Short mmCIF file of N, CA, C and O in Angstrom, two decimals:
data_model
loop_
_atom_site.label_atom_id
_atom_site.label_comp_id
_atom_site.label_asym_id
_atom_site.label_seq_id
_atom_site.Cartn_x
_atom_site.Cartn_y
_atom_site.Cartn_z
N GLN A 13 78.44 111.50 148.90
CA GLN A 13 79.10 111.72 149.83
C GLN A 13 78.91 113.28 149.86
O GLN A 13 79.24 114.09 149.28
N VAL A 14 78.30 113.70 151.12
CA VAL A 14 78.38 115.06 151.56
C VAL A 14 79.50 115.64 152.65
O VAL A 14 79.62 114.65 153.30
N GLN A 15 80.27 116.73 152.29
CA GLN A 15 81.15 117.02 152.70
C GLN A 15 80.95 118.56 153.38
O GLN A 15 80.60 119.46 152.96
N LEU A 16 80.70 118.65 154.81
CA LEU A 16 80.92 119.97 155.61
C LEU A 16 82.03 120.47 156.22
O LEU A 16 82.88 119.85 156.82
N THR A 17 82.68 121.85 155.64
CA THR A 17 83.74 121.83 156.45
C THR A 17 83.97 123.29 156.83
O THR A 17 83.21 124.36 156.32
N GLU A 18 83.88 123.47 158.46
CA GLU A 18 83.39 124.91 158.79
C GLU A 18 85.05 125.70 159.00
O GLU A 18 86.27 124.94 159.30
N SER A 19 84.80 126.68 159.04
CA SER A 19 86.14 127.62 159.21
C SER A 19 85.50 129.07 160.03
O SER A 19 84.42 129.46 160.03
N GLY A 20 86.66 129.68 160.68
CA GLY A 20 86.32 131.26 161.02
C GLY A 20 86.33 131.14 162.93
O GLY A 20 86.01 131.96 163.50
N GLY A 21 86.68 130.15 163.28
CA GLY A 21 86.71 129.84 164.74
C GLY A 21 87.67 130.72 165.20
O GLY A 21 88.91 130.80 164.18
N GLY A 22 88.00 130.88 166.64
CA GLY A 22 89.31 131.41 166.98
C GLY A 22 88.85 132.03 168.47
O GLY A 22 87.66 131.45 169.10
N TRP A 23 89.66 132.74 169.21
CA TRP A 23 89.66 133.25 170.51
C TRP A 23 89.22 134.82 170.42
O TRP A 23 89.60 135.32 169.13
N VAL A 24 88.59 134.96 171.19
CA VAL A 24 87.84 136.60 171.16
C VAL A 24 87.32 136.86 172.54
O VAL A 24 86.90 135.93 173.65
N GLN A 25 87.69 138.27 172.94
CA GLN A 25 86.98 138.81 174.14
C GLN A 25 85.68 138.75 174.19
O GLN A 25 85.16 139.05 173.33
N ALA A 26 85.01 138.94 175.43
CA ALA A 26 83.65 139.03 175.49
C ALA A 26 83.44 140.36 175.16
O ALA A 26 83.94 141.32 175.06
N GLY A 27 81.87 140.31 174.35
CA GLY A 27 81.94 141.26 173.66
C GLY A 27 82.18 141.48 172.17
O GLY A 27 81.40 142.11 171.73
N GLY A 28 82.76 140.68 171.83
CA GLY A 28 83.62 140.52 170.62
C GLY A 28 82.60 139.94 169.11
O GLY A 28 81.82 139.31 170.11
N SER A 29 83.15 139.81 168.19
CA SER A 29 82.57 138.95 167.12
C SER A 29 83.44 138.13 166.49
O SER A 29 84.60 138.54 166.67
N LEU A 30 82.53 137.22 165.83
CA LEU A 30 82.98 136.19 165.21
C LEU A 30 82.25 135.56 163.80
O LEU A 30 81.03 135.91 164.22
N ARG A 31 82.79 135.62 162.62
CA ARG A 31 81.72 134.84 161.52
C ARG A 31 82.38 133.58 161.18
O ARG A 31 83.45 133.41 160.76
N LEU A 32 81.61 132.67 161.31
CA LEU A 32 81.84 131.30 161.25
C LEU A 32 81.25 130.85 159.71
O LEU A 32 79.99 131.40 159.39
N SER A 33 81.82 130.02 158.91
CA SER A 33 81.35 129.38 157.69
C SER A 33 81.42 128.56 157.68
O SER A 33 82.03 127.51 158.28
N CYS A 34 80.63 127.36 156.75
CA CYS A 34 80.45 126.09 156.72
C CYS A 34 80.54 125.93 154.85
O CYS A 34 79.40 126.15 154.69
N ALA A 35 81.09 125.33 154.23
CA ALA A 35 81.18 125.03 153.23
C ALA A 35 80.71 123.88 152.59
O ALA A 35 81.61 122.84 153.49
N ALA A 36 79.85 123.50 151.82
CA ALA A 36 79.47 122.10 151.51
C ALA A 36 79.67 121.68 150.20
O ALA A 36 79.73 122.69 149.21
N SER A 37 79.76 120.42 149.89
CA SER A 37 79.92 119.68 148.70
C SER A 37 79.47 118.36 148.68
O SER A 37 78.81 117.51 149.76
N GLY A 38 79.01 117.78 147.42
CA GLY A 38 78.51 116.59 147.45
C GLY A 38 76.69 116.28 147.25
O GLY A 38 76.60 115.32 146.89
N ARG A 39 76.21 117.68 147.50
CA ARG A 39 74.92 117.65 146.99
C ARG A 39 74.16 118.72 146.71
O ARG A 39 75.11 119.65 146.56
N THR A 40 73.09 118.84 146.08
CA THR A 40 72.65 119.93 145.76
C THR A 40 72.19 120.86 146.95
O THR A 40 71.20 120.90 147.67
N PHE A 41 73.44 121.87 147.71
CA PHE A 41 73.37 122.41 148.98
C PHE A 41 71.86 123.19 148.83
O PHE A 41 71.09 123.26 149.97
N SER A 42 71.22 123.96 147.76
CA SER A 42 70.33 124.99 147.96
C SER A 42 68.84 124.16 148.10
O SER A 42 67.81 124.72 148.40
N ASN A 43 69.06 122.77 148.15
CA ASN A 43 67.39 121.86 148.62
C ASN A 43 67.54 121.72 149.82
O ASN A 43 66.27 121.18 150.47
N TYR A 44 68.46 121.86 150.72
CA TYR A 44 68.38 121.28 152.30
C TYR A 44 68.69 122.46 153.36
O TYR A 44 69.30 123.60 153.09
N ALA A 45 67.66 122.19 154.44
CA ALA A 45 68.25 122.87 155.42
C ALA A 45 69.27 123.12 156.09
O ALA A 45 70.11 121.54 155.84
N MET A 46 70.07 123.70 156.95
CA MET A 46 71.21 123.71 157.31
C MET A 46 70.92 124.50 158.96
O MET A 46 70.23 125.18 159.04
N GLY A 47 71.99 123.89 159.76
CA GLY A 47 71.75 124.03 161.03
C GLY A 47 73.24 124.37 161.80
O GLY A 47 74.16 123.87 161.13
N TRP A 48 73.40 125.21 162.82
CA TRP A 48 74.54 124.94 163.53
C TRP A 48 74.37 124.44 164.90
O TRP A 48 73.32 124.76 165.59
N PHE A 49 75.29 123.82 165.28
CA PHE A 49 74.77 123.32 167.04
C PHE A 49 76.39 123.65 167.47
O PHE A 49 77.08 124.10 166.84
N ARG A 50 76.27 123.47 168.84
CA ARG A 50 77.39 123.64 169.58
C ARG A 50 77.58 122.49 170.95
O ARG A 50 76.81 121.97 171.14
N GLN A 51 78.96 122.16 171.30
CA GLN A 51 79.08 121.72 172.14
C GLN A 51 80.11 122.06 173.31
O GLN A 51 81.26 122.24 172.82
N ALA A 52 79.93 122.08 174.14
CA ALA A 52 81.29 122.40 175.55
C ALA A 52 81.54 121.40 176.00
O ALA A 52 80.88 120.19 175.94
N PRO A 53 82.73 121.33 176.63
CA PRO A 53 83.11 120.28 177.41
C PRO A 53 82.27 119.64 178.21
O PRO A 53 81.65 120.70 179.07
N GLY A 54 82.00 118.43 178.52
CA GLY A 54 80.99 117.97 179.42
C GLY A 54 79.71 117.86 179.24
O GLY A 54 79.00 117.56 180.20
N LYS A 55 79.60 118.84 178.32
CA LYS A 55 77.78 118.95 177.68
C LYS A 55 77.44 118.23 176.22
O LYS A 55 78.46 118.00 175.78
N GLU A 56 76.37 118.25 176.46
CA GLU A 56 75.51 117.54 175.38
C GLU A 56 75.48 118.90 174.07
O GLU A 56 75.51 119.85 174.46
N ARG A 57 75.45 118.00 173.05
CA ARG A 57 75.65 119.43 171.87
C ARG A 57 74.38 119.74 171.77
O ARG A 57 73.35 119.20 171.65
N GLU A 58 74.19 121.12 171.29
CA GLU A 58 73.01 121.75 171.60
C GLU A 58 72.80 122.54 170.28
O GLU A 58 73.67 122.99 169.82
N PHE A 59 71.53 122.86 169.85
CA PHE A 59 71.06 123.83 169.09
C PHE A 59 71.42 125.21 168.90
O PHE A 59 71.25 125.50 170.36
N VAL A 60 71.90 125.85 168.35
CA VAL A 60 72.17 127.22 168.08
C VAL A 60 71.10 127.85 166.67
O VAL A 60 70.58 128.65 167.37
N ALA A 61 71.23 127.60 165.83
CA ALA A 61 70.51 128.09 164.86
C ALA A 61 70.36 127.31 163.57
O ALA A 61 71.04 126.68 163.45
N ALA A 62 69.40 127.24 162.71
CA ALA A 62 68.90 126.58 161.65
C ALA A 62 68.27 127.65 160.41
O ALA A 62 67.56 128.85 160.93
N ILE A 63 68.60 127.04 159.06
CA ILE A 63 67.97 128.12 158.16
C ILE A 63 67.29 127.18 157.15
O ILE A 63 67.92 126.28 157.17
N SER A 64 66.47 127.77 156.67
CA SER A 64 65.65 126.64 155.53
C SER A 64 66.37 126.57 154.52
O SER A 64 66.92 127.39 153.97
N TRP A 65 65.82 125.95 152.92
CA TRP A 65 66.79 125.69 151.79
C TRP A 65 66.78 126.99 151.09
O TRP A 65 67.75 127.66 150.69
N SER A 66 65.77 127.92 151.37
CA SER A 66 65.69 129.15 150.76
C SER A 66 66.46 130.67 151.27
O SER A 66 66.24 131.28 150.86
N GLY A 67 66.32 130.29 152.70
CA GLY A 67 67.02 131.12 153.74
C GLY A 67 65.85 132.19 154.25
O GLY A 67 66.08 133.01 154.99
N TYR A 68 64.79 132.03 154.01
CA TYR A 68 63.48 132.69 154.36
C TYR A 68 62.86 132.32 155.83
O TYR A 68 62.22 133.28 156.39
N SER A 69 63.14 131.11 156.28
CA SER A 69 63.07 130.48 157.47
C SER A 69 64.29 130.31 158.61
O SER A 69 65.20 129.44 157.81
N THR A 70 64.00 131.08 159.61
CA THR A 70 65.33 130.97 160.60
C THR A 70 64.75 130.25 162.08
O THR A 70 63.74 130.90 162.08
N ASN A 71 65.40 129.61 162.79
CA ASN A 71 65.33 129.45 164.15
C ASN A 71 66.54 129.61 164.70
O ASN A 71 67.69 129.33 164.56
N TYR A 72 66.43 129.99 165.89
CA TYR A 72 67.08 130.44 167.25
C TYR A 72 67.00 130.00 168.16
O TYR A 72 65.94 130.10 168.73
N ALA A 73 68.28 129.24 169.17
CA ALA A 73 67.96 128.87 170.56
C ALA A 73 67.90 130.18 171.12
O ALA A 73 68.42 131.27 170.67
N ASP A 74 67.44 130.58 172.32
CA ASP A 74 66.62 131.46 172.98
C ASP A 74 68.10 132.28 173.54
O ASP A 74 68.22 133.37 173.65
N SER A 75 69.09 131.30 173.92
CA SER A 75 70.53 131.99 174.40
C SER A 75 71.02 132.56 173.33
O SER A 75 72.27 133.39 174.01
N VAL A 76 70.81 132.76 172.18
CA VAL A 76 71.87 133.25 170.94
C VAL A 76 70.72 134.32 170.52
O VAL A 76 71.38 134.86 169.63
N ASN A 77 69.36 134.25 170.17
CA ASN A 77 68.57 135.24 169.84
C ASN A 77 69.15 136.53 169.96
O ASN A 77 69.13 136.89 171.37
N GLY A 78 68.85 137.44 168.91
CA GLY A 78 69.32 138.68 168.81
C GLY A 78 70.75 139.31 168.82
O GLY A 78 71.20 140.44 168.96
N ARG A 79 71.69 137.89 168.96
CA ARG A 79 73.34 138.40 169.04
C ARG A 79 73.67 137.32 167.80
O ARG A 79 74.58 138.10 167.37
N PHE A 80 73.11 136.42 167.49
CA PHE A 80 73.69 135.79 166.15
C PHE A 80 72.54 135.60 165.04
O PHE A 80 71.28 135.56 165.47
N THR A 81 73.27 135.36 164.10
CA THR A 81 72.51 135.39 162.88
C THR A 81 73.06 134.24 161.92
O THR A 81 74.07 134.28 161.41
N ILE A 82 71.99 133.60 161.38
CA ILE A 82 72.41 132.54 160.53
C ILE A 82 71.82 132.98 159.02
O ILE A 82 70.78 133.54 158.86
N SER A 83 72.68 132.73 158.16
CA SER A 83 72.72 133.29 156.67
C SER A 83 73.14 132.03 155.81
O SER A 83 74.08 131.19 155.94
N ARG A 84 72.88 132.40 154.49
CA ARG A 84 73.23 131.43 153.46
C ARG A 84 73.27 132.01 151.97
O ARG A 84 72.50 132.82 151.52
N ASP A 85 74.08 131.53 151.59
CA ASP A 85 74.78 131.83 149.93
C ASP A 85 74.75 130.43 148.95
O ASP A 85 75.73 129.80 148.96
N ASN A 86 73.37 130.22 148.52
CA ASN A 86 73.43 128.98 147.97
C ASN A 86 74.28 128.97 146.58
O ASN A 86 74.52 128.06 146.23
N ALA A 87 74.59 130.09 145.98
CA ALA A 87 75.50 130.02 144.95
C ALA A 87 77.07 129.69 145.06
O ALA A 87 77.49 129.11 144.41
N LYS A 88 77.45 129.93 146.64
CA LYS A 88 78.71 129.63 147.09
C LYS A 88 78.57 128.28 147.57
O LYS A 88 79.43 128.02 148.34
N ASN A 89 77.35 127.60 148.15
CA ASN A 89 77.16 126.59 148.80
C ASN A 89 77.81 126.56 150.33
O ASN A 89 78.69 125.77 150.70
N THR A 90 77.63 127.72 150.62
CA THR A 90 78.33 128.17 151.98
C THR A 90 77.19 128.52 153.21
O THR A 90 76.19 129.64 152.71
N VAL A 91 77.15 128.48 154.43
CA VAL A 91 76.17 128.76 155.32
C VAL A 91 77.08 129.46 156.41
O VAL A 91 78.21 129.14 156.74
N TYR A 92 76.34 130.62 156.97
CA TYR A 92 77.31 131.32 157.74
C TYR A 92 76.55 131.49 159.34
O TYR A 92 75.51 131.27 159.06
N LEU A 93 77.75 131.74 160.36
CA LEU A 93 76.85 132.04 161.66
C LEU A 93 77.73 133.61 161.91
O LEU A 93 78.69 133.27 162.23
N GLN A 94 76.76 134.67 161.91
CA GLN A 94 77.47 135.99 162.37
C GLN A 94 77.53 135.73 164.03
O GLN A 94 76.22 136.09 164.67
N MET A 95 78.54 136.01 164.69
CA MET A 95 78.32 135.91 166.45
C MET A 95 78.68 137.29 166.82
O MET A 95 79.90 137.64 167.03
N ASN A 96 77.93 138.05 167.55
CA ASN A 96 78.21 139.34 167.94
C ASN A 96 77.64 139.11 169.49
O ASN A 96 77.20 138.25 169.71
N SER A 97 78.31 140.30 170.24
CA SER A 97 78.07 140.40 171.85
C SER A 97 78.53 138.88 172.46
O SER A 97 77.69 138.42 173.43
N LEU A 98 79.49 138.25 172.24
CA LEU A 98 79.83 137.00 172.14
C LEU A 98 80.23 136.95 174.12
O LEU A 98 80.73 138.31 174.67
N LYS A 99 79.77 136.14 174.59
CA LYS A 99 79.96 135.88 176.25
C LYS A 99 80.97 134.63 176.40
O LYS A 99 80.77 133.76 175.23
N PRO A 100 81.56 134.52 177.41
CA PRO A 100 82.44 133.29 178.01
C PRO A 100 81.29 132.15 177.63
O PRO A 100 82.05 130.68 177.18
N GLU A 101 80.41 132.01 178.10
CA GLU A 101 79.33 130.82 177.90
C GLU A 101 79.39 130.34 176.34
O GLU A 101 78.43 129.37 176.40
N ASP A 102 79.60 131.09 175.51
CA ASP A 102 79.58 130.75 174.08
C ASP A 102 80.30 129.72 173.71
O ASP A 102 80.71 129.31 172.61
N THR A 103 81.55 129.82 174.62
CA THR A 103 82.86 128.86 174.28
C THR A 103 82.25 127.53 174.03
O THR A 103 81.73 126.95 174.92
N ALA A 104 82.63 126.82 173.18
CA ALA A 104 82.32 125.49 172.70
C ALA A 104 83.04 125.02 171.23
O ALA A 104 83.40 126.03 170.60
N VAL A 105 82.60 123.93 170.86
CA VAL A 105 83.14 123.82 169.18
C VAL A 105 81.78 123.92 168.60
O VAL A 105 80.84 123.31 169.23
N TYR A 106 81.71 124.50 167.63
CA TYR A 106 80.67 124.67 166.64
C TYR A 106 80.46 123.65 165.49
O TYR A 106 82.00 123.62 164.83
N TYR A 107 79.42 122.97 165.35
CA TYR A 107 79.15 122.14 164.27
C TYR A 107 78.28 122.83 162.99
O TYR A 107 76.98 123.26 163.50
N CYS A 108 78.96 122.70 161.78
CA CYS A 108 77.24 122.86 161.14
C CYS A 108 77.21 121.37 160.95
O CYS A 108 77.60 120.17 160.79
N ALA A 109 75.48 121.37 160.19
CA ALA A 109 75.08 120.14 159.65
C ALA A 109 73.90 120.53 158.84
O ALA A 109 73.27 121.62 158.72
N LEU A 110 73.98 119.21 157.92
CA LEU A 110 72.85 119.73 156.77
C LEU A 110 71.78 118.31 157.08
O LEU A 110 71.84 117.27 157.42
N ARG A 111 70.43 118.81 156.59
CA ARG A 111 69.40 118.41 157.00
C ARG A 111 68.88 117.94 155.54
O ARG A 111 68.49 118.84 155.01
N SER A 112 68.51 116.52 155.36
CA SER A 112 67.92 116.29 154.20
C SER A 112 66.42 116.53 154.11
O SER A 112 65.53 115.29 153.68
N ALA A 113 66.04 117.67 154.52
CA ALA A 113 64.93 118.08 153.74
C ALA A 113 64.90 119.52 153.81
O ALA A 113 66.09 120.09 154.28
N GLY A 114 63.92 120.19 153.37
CA GLY A 114 63.83 121.62 153.29
C GLY A 114 63.57 122.76 154.73
O GLY A 114 64.21 123.43 154.19
N LEU A 115 62.98 122.10 155.21
CA LEU A 115 62.36 122.90 156.70
C LEU A 115 63.75 122.89 157.68
O LEU A 115 64.30 121.96 157.93
N PRO A 116 63.98 123.93 158.38
CA PRO A 116 64.76 123.82 159.63
C PRO A 116 64.20 123.30 160.73
O PRO A 116 62.87 122.97 160.64
N ARG A 117 65.02 122.61 161.46
CA ARG A 117 64.67 121.79 162.91
C ARG A 117 65.64 121.89 163.96
O ARG A 117 66.44 122.75 163.73
N THR A 118 65.27 121.43 165.45
CA THR A 118 66.21 121.93 166.13
C THR A 118 66.96 120.95 166.65
O THR A 118 67.76 120.83 167.76
N MET A 119 66.64 119.73 166.70
CA MET A 119 67.06 118.45 167.21
C MET A 119 68.38 118.08 166.18
O MET A 119 68.33 117.57 164.94
N VAL A 120 69.16 117.27 167.32
CA VAL A 120 70.30 116.76 166.81
C VAL A 120 70.15 115.67 165.60
O VAL A 120 70.74 115.45 164.57
N HIS A 121 69.22 115.01 166.28
CA HIS A 121 68.81 113.56 165.40
C HIS A 121 68.16 114.15 164.26
O HIS A 121 68.20 113.15 163.33
N GLU A 122 67.89 115.05 163.85
CA GLU A 122 66.75 115.45 162.53
C GLU A 122 67.95 115.87 161.40
O GLU A 122 67.60 116.30 160.38
N TYR A 123 69.61 115.91 161.77
CA TYR A 123 70.30 116.01 160.89
C TYR A 123 71.39 114.97 160.45
O TYR A 123 71.49 114.29 161.22
N ASP A 124 71.55 115.00 159.00
CA ASP A 124 72.09 113.70 158.54
C ASP A 124 73.84 113.73 158.41
O ASP A 124 74.45 112.68 158.32
N TYR A 125 74.23 115.00 157.98
CA TYR A 125 75.52 115.46 158.07
C TYR A 125 75.95 116.65 158.73
O TYR A 125 75.47 117.41 159.05
N TRP A 126 77.56 116.11 159.31
CA TRP A 126 78.15 117.05 160.08
C TRP A 126 79.29 117.11 159.76
O TRP A 126 80.22 116.12 159.24
N GLY A 127 79.92 118.61 159.80
CA GLY A 127 81.01 118.98 159.81
C GLY A 127 81.67 118.26 161.07
O GLY A 127 81.38 117.90 161.77
N GLN A 128 83.15 118.84 160.81
CA GLN A 128 84.30 118.56 161.94
C GLN A 128 84.28 119.23 163.16
O GLN A 128 84.78 119.05 164.08
N GLY A 129 83.61 120.77 163.24
CA GLY A 129 83.79 121.49 164.38
C GLY A 129 84.76 122.38 163.91
O GLY A 129 86.06 122.16 163.71
N THR A 130 84.51 123.56 164.71
CA THR A 130 85.58 124.76 164.98
C THR A 130 85.51 125.15 166.28
O THR A 130 84.37 125.68 166.89
N GLN A 131 86.62 125.47 166.91
CA GLN A 131 86.69 125.96 168.07
C GLN A 131 86.14 127.20 168.16
O GLN A 131 87.09 127.83 167.45
N VAL A 132 85.40 127.70 169.33
CA VAL A 132 85.11 129.23 169.30
C VAL A 132 85.68 129.32 171.08
O VAL A 132 85.01 128.68 171.85
N THR A 133 86.45 130.43 171.42
CA THR A 133 86.68 130.41 172.87
C THR A 133 86.43 132.13 172.96
O THR A 133 87.11 132.60 172.54
N VAL A 134 85.49 132.15 174.11
CA VAL A 134 85.52 133.71 174.65
C VAL A 134 85.94 133.68 175.85
O VAL A 134 85.21 133.00 176.94
N SER A 135 86.92 134.91 176.42
CA SER A 135 87.50 134.92 177.29
C SER A 135 86.94 136.03 177.82
O SER A 135 86.31 137.04 177.35
N SER A 136 86.77 136.26 179.13
CA SER A 136 86.14 137.09 180.04
C SER A 136 86.97 138.38 180.50
O SER A 136 88.12 138.24 180.21
#
């Protein structure tokens, strides 16, 4: 049984920064790609960023490229999302997800396990 637990969400003013963390348990974390997704009220869940099992390959949505950075620490079974230059449109519940394969992908259905989500609110 895989468990993913996000933390680090909160409220921030536009232009500010937040760092999300996702701790994993129940599997050999270092074998699998990880992703971050987000869902705003009334909208579908959308891809934000993903990272390969090794950390050497990353993907970003165009809307966050250059502002967000995904990273992982396999020794700590944790994946991070550093979010800088936040905008009100970044407001959403952010979810981490584990893919039962090593390479990152961008589609919701390609991920097998999900965390409960953490709220990020950016005020203008």
